[in-house]
CSV table of C-alpha atoms in Angstrom, one decimal:
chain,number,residue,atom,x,y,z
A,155,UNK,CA,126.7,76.5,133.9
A,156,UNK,CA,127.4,77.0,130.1
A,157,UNK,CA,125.3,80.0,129.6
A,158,UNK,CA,124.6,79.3,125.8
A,159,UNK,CA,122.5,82.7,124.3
A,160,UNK,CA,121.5,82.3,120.1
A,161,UNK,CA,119.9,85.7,119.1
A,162,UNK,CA,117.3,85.5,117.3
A,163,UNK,CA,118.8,86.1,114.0
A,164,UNK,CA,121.6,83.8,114.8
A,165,UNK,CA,123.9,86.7,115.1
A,166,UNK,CA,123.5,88.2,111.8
A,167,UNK,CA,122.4,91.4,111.6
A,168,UNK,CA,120.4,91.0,109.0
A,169,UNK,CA,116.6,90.8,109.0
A,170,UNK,CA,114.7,91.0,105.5
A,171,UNK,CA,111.1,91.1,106.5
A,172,UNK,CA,112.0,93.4,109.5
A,173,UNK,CA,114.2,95.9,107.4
A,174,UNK,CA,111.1,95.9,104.6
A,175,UNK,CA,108.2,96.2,107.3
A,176,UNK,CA,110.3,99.4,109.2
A,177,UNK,CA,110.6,100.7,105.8
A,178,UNK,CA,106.7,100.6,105.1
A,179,UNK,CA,105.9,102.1,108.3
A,180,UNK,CA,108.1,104.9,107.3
A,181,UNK,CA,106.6,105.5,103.8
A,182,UNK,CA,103.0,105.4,105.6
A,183,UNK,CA,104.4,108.5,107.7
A,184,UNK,CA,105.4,110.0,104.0
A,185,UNK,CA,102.0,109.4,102.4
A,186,UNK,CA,100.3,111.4,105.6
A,187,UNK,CA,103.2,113.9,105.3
A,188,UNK,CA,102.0,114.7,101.8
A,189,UNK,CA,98.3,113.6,102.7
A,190,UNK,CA,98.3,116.8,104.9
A,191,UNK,CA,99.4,118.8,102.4
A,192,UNK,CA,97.4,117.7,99.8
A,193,UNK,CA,94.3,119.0,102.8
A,194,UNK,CA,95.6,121.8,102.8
A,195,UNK,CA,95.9,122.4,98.9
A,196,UNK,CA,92.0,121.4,98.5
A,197,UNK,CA,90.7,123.4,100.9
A,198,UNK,CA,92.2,126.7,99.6
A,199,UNK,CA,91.8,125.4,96.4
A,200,UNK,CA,88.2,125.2,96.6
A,201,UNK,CA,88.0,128.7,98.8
A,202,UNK,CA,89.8,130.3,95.5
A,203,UNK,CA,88.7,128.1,92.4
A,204,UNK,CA,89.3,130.9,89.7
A,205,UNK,CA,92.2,132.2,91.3
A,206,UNK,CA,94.0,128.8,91.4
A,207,UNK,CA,92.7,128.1,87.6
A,208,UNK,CA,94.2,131.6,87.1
A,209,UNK,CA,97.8,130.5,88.8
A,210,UNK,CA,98.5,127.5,86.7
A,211,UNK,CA,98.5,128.4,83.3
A,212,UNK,CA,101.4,130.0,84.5
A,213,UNK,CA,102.9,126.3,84.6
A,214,UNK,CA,104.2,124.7,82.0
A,215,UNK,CA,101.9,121.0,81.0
A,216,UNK,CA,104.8,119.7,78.4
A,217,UNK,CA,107.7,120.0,81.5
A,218,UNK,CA,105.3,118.7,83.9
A,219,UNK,CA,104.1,115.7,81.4
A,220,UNK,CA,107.9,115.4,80.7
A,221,UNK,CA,108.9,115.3,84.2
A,222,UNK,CA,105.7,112.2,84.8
A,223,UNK,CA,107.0,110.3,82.5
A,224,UNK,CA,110.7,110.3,83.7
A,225,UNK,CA,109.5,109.4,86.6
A,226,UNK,CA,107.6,106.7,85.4
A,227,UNK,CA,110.3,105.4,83.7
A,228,UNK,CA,112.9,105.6,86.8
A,229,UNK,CA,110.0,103.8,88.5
A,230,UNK,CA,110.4,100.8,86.1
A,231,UNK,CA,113.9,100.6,85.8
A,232,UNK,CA,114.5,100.5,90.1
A,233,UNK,CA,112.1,97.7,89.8
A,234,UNK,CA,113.7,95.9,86.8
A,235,UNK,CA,116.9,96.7,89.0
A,236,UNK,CA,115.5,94.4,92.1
A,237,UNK,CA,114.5,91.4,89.4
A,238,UNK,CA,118.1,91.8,87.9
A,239,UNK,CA,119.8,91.6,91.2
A,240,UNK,CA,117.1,88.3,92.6
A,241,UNK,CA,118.2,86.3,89.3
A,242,UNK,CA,122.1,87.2,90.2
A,243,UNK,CA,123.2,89.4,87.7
A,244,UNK,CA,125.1,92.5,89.5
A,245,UNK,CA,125.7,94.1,86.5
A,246,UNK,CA,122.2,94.5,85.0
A,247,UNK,CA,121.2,95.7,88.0
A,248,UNK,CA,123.8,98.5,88.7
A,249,UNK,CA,123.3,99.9,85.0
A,250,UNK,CA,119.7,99.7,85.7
A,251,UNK,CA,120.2,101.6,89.2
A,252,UNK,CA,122.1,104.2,86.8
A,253,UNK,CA,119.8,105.1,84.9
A,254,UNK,CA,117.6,105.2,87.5
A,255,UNK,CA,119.7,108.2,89.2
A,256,UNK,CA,120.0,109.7,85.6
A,257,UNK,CA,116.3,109.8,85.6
A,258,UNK,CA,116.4,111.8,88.8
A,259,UNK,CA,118.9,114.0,87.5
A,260,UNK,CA,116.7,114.6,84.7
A,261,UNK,CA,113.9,115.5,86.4
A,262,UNK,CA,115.6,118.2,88.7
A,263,UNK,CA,117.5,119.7,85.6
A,264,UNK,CA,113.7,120.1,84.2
A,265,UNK,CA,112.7,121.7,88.1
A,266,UNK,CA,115.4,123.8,87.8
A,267,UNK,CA,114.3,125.4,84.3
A,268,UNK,CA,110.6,125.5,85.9
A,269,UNK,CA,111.9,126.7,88.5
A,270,UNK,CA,113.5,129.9,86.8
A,271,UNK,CA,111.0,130.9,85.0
A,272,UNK,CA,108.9,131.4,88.0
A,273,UNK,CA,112.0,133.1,89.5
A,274,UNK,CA,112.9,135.4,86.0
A,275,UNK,CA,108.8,136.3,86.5
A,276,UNK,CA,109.3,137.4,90.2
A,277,UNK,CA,106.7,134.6,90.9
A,278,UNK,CA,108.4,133.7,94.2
A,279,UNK,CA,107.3,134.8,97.7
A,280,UNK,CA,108.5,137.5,98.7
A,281,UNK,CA,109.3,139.1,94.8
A,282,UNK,CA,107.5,141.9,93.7
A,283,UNK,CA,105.0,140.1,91.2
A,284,UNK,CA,104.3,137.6,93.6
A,285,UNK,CA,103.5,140.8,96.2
A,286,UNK,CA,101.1,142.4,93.9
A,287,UNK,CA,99.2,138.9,93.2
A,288,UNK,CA,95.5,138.6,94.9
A,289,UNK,CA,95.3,136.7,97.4
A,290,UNK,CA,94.4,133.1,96.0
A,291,UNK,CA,96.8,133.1,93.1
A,292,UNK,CA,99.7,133.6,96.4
A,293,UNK,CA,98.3,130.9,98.3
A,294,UNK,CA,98.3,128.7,94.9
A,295,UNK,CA,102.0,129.6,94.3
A,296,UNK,CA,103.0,129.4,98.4
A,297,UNK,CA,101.4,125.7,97.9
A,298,UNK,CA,103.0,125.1,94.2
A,299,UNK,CA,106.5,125.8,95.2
A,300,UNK,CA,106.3,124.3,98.8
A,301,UNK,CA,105.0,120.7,97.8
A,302,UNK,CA,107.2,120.6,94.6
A,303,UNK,CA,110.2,121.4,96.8
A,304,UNK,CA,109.4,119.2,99.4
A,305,UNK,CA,108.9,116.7,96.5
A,306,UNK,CA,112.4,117.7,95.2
A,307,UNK,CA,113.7,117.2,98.1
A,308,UNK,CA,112.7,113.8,98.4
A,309,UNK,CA,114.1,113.3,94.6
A,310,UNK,CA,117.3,114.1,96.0
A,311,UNK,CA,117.4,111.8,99.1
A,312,UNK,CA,115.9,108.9,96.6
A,313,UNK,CA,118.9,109.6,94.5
A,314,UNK,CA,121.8,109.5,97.2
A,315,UNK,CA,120.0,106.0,98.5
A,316,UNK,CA,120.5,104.6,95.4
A,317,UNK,CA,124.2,106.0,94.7
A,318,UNK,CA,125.1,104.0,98.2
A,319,UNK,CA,123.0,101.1,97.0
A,320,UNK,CA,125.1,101.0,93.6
A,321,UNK,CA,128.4,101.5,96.0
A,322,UNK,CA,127.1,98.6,98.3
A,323,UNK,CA,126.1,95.6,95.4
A,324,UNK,CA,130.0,96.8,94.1
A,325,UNK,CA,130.9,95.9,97.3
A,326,UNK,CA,129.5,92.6,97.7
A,327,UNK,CA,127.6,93.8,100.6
A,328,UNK,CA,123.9,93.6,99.1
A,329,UNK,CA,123.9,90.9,97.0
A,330,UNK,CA,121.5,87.8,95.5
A,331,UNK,CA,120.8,86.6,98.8
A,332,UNK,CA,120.6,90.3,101.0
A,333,UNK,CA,118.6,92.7,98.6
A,334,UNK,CA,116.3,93.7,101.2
A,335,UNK,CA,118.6,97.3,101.3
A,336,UNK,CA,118.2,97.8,97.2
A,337,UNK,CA,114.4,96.7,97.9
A,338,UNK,CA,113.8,99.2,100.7
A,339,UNK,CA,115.4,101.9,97.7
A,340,UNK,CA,113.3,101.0,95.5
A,341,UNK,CA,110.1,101.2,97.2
A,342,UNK,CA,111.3,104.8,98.7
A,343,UNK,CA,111.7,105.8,94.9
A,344,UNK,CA,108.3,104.3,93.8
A,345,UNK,CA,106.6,106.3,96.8
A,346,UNK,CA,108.4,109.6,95.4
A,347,UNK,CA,106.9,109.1,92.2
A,348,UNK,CA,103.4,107.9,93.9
A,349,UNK,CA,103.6,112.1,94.8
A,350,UNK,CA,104.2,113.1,91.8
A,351,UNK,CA,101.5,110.9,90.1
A,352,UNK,CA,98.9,113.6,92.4
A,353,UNK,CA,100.9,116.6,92.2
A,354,UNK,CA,101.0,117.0,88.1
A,355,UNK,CA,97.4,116.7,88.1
A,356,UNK,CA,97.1,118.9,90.8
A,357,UNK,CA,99.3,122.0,89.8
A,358,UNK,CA,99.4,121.6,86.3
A,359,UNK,CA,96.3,120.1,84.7
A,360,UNK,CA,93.5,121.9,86.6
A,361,UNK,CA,92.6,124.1,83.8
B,296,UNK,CA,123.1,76.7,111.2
B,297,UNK,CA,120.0,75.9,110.3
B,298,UNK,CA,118.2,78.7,111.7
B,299,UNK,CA,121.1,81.3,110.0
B,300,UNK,CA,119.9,79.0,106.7
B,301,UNK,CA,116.1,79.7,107.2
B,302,UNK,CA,116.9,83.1,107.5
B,303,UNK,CA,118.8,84.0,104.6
B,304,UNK,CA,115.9,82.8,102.6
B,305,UNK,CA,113.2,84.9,104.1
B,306,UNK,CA,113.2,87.2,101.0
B,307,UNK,CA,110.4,86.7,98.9
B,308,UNK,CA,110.0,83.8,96.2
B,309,UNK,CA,108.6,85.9,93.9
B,310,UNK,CA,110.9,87.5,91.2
B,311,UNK,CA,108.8,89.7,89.0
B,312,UNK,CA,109.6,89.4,85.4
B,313,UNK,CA,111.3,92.2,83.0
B,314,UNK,CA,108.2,91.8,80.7
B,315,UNK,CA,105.9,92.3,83.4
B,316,UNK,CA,107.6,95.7,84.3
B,317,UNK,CA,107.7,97.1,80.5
B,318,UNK,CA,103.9,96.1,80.5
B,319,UNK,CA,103.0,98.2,84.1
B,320,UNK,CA,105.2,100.8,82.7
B,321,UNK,CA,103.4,101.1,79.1
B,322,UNK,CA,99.8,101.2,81.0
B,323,UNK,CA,101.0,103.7,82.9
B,324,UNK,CA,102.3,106.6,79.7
B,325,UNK,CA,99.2,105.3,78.0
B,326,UNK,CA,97.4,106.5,81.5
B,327,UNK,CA,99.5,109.8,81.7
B,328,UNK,CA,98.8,110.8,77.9
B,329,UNK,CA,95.2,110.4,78.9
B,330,UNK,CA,95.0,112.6,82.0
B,331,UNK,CA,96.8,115.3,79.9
B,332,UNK,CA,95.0,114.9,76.5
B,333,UNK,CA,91.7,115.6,78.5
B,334,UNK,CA,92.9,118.0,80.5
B,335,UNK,CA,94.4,120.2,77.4
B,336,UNK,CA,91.6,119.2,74.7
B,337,UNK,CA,88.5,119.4,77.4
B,338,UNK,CA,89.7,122.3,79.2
B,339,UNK,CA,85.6,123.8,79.2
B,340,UNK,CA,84.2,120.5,80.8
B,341,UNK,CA,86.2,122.2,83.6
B,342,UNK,CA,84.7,120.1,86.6
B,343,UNK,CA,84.8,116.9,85.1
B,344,UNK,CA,88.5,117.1,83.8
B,345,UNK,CA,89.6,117.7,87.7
B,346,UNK,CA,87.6,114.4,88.7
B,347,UNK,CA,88.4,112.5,85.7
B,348,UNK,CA,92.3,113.6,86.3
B,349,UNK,CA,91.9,112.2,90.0
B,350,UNK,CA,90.8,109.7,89.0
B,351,UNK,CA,93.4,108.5,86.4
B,352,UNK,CA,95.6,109.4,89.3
B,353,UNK,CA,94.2,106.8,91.3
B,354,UNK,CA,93.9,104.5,88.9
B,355,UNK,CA,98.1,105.0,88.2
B,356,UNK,CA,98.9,105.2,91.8
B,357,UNK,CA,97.3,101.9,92.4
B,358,UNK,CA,99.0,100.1,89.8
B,359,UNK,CA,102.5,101.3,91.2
B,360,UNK,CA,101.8,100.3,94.5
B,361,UNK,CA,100.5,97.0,93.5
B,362,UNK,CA,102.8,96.0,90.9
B,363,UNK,CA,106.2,97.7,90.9
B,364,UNK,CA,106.1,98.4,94.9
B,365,UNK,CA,105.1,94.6,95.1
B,366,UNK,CA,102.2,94.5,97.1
B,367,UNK,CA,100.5,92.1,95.1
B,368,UNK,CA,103.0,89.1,95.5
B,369,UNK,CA,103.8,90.5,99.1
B,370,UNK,CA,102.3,89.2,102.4
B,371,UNK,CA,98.9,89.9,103.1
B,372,UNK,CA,99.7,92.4,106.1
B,373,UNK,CA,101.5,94.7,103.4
B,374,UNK,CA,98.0,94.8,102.2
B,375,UNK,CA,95.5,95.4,105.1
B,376,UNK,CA,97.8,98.0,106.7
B,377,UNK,CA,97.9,100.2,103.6
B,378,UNK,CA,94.1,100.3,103.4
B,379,UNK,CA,94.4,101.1,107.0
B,380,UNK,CA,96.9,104.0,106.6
B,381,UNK,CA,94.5,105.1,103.7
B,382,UNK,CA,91.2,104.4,105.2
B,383,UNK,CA,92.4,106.8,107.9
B,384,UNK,CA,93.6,109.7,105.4
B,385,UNK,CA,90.4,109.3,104.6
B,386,UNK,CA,88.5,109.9,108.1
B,387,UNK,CA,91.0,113.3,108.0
B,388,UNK,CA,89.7,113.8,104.6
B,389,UNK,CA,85.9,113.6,105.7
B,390,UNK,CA,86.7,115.8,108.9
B,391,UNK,CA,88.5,118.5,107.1
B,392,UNK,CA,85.7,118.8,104.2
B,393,UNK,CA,82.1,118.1,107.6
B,394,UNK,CA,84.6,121.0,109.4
B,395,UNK,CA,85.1,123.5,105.7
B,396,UNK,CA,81.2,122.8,104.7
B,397,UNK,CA,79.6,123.5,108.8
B,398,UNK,CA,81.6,126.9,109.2
């Protein structure tokens, strides 16, 4: 009567292909998140074409094409960051991880500044320029600061998954062999600049 | 022991190169100083810049999913349910313009 139960991962709670797969089907919740949004944004957009066109010289292209190509670049360097950490070198990888979260604190410094302006011009709902706007340039900033803050938001949470990632290779806890946690970081910060990749062009190069 | 074994090496083979990174990156600024060049330089073309900027969009969103998000050395499922997720965005897509262009 030796009852003699293996679980199916031997006991370890540890499942790559698992972890990565629930991560996915998260991100495909994101992209429809943002997909809805983006709906939302074209059909206004098209019900107030000169109006929108109006709105976004308002924006500034060089911060925006600054902010793409930070982005870019953080994109790279997470990904460099899960090659340094398969080939065993820790180090690399948590400098890389770094200057990933640098990136992301350079973008938001740059949102912030945006941000401002827009604020110093009493461009937010609710201000009194923003009150006396017509109609479509208010729906174009409603949109403009909504999906940019969402986005922001997301920048944020990207940035605090990667600061426990950093804690956890110090740690010994993600490592050569269980990477699937810096992997699953990575692919959330690729999806955040996968947003941004549509939003520049949406909001700041329509004119 | 075995089966712990088996399991601990379930990640991936694949260990995309530094090189290879640097490369997706520079095809990607080279991408983004398109989109904006035509957008600033071709601003009376007006139409055409906004599908052209789409477009490159596209184009740059592809190449982060595929390369630095791994989907092309990943499993093929990674593959088929992204087009899935996508094809249906799409169906909203259509249903959203068929419901704007009927009212």
């Amino acid at each position: 009567m030796n009852h003699h139960f293996t679980l199916p991962n031997s006991g370890h709670n540890y499942d790559a292909k698992a972890s990565k797969m629930g991560m996915w089907l998260f991100l495909y919740t994101e992209l429809i998140l943002f997909g809805g949004l983006f709906l939302v944004y074209m059909v206004y957009r098209s019900l107030n074409q000169d109006a929108f066109l109006l709105a976004s010289f308002n924006l500034n292209v060089w911060m925006g094409t600054a902010n793409t190509i930070v982005l870019l670049t953080s994109s790279m360097t997470v990904a460099m960051a899960i090659s340094a950490l398969q080939k065993g070198d820790p180090k690399k990888s948590i400098f890389l991880l770094w200057m990933t979260i640098l990136a992301a604190l350079v973008f938001l410094v740059v949102k912030y500044f945006e941000w401002s302006a827009k604020f110093e011009h009493g461009l937010f709902p609710g201000m009194d320029h923003f009150n006396q706007l017509p109609n479509g340039e208010k729906l174009y900033f409603n949109l403009y600061f909504f999906m940019t803050g969402l986005h922001g938001l997301h920048v944020i949470v990207g940035g605090i998954f990667i600061v426990i990632v950093v804690f956890k290779i110090k740690s010994g806890k993600v490592n050569k062999d269980r990477y699937q946690l810096l992997e699953n970081s990575g692919l959330y910060w690729h999806l955040v600049d996968l947003i941004w990749i549509y939003l520049f062009p949406l909001f700041y190069l329509i004119h | 022991m075995k089966n712990q074994h088996s399991i601990e090496e379930s990640h991936s083979e694949h260990i995309t190169s530094y090189r290879e990174h640097f490369g997706t990156w520079v095809g990607l600024i080279l991408l983004t100083l398109m989109t904006v060049f035509i957008s600033v330089f071709g601003a009376d073309l007006r139409t055409i810049t906004v599908a052209t900027a789409l477009f490159i969009a596209s184009v740059k969103a592809l190449v982060v999913a595929y390369y630095f998000m791994h989907l092309k050395y990943d499993p093929r499922i990674y593959r088929v349910l992204i087009t899935i997720v996508m094809s249906l965005f799409t169906v909203f897509l259509i249903m959203v313009i068929l419901d704007y262009l009927t009212r």
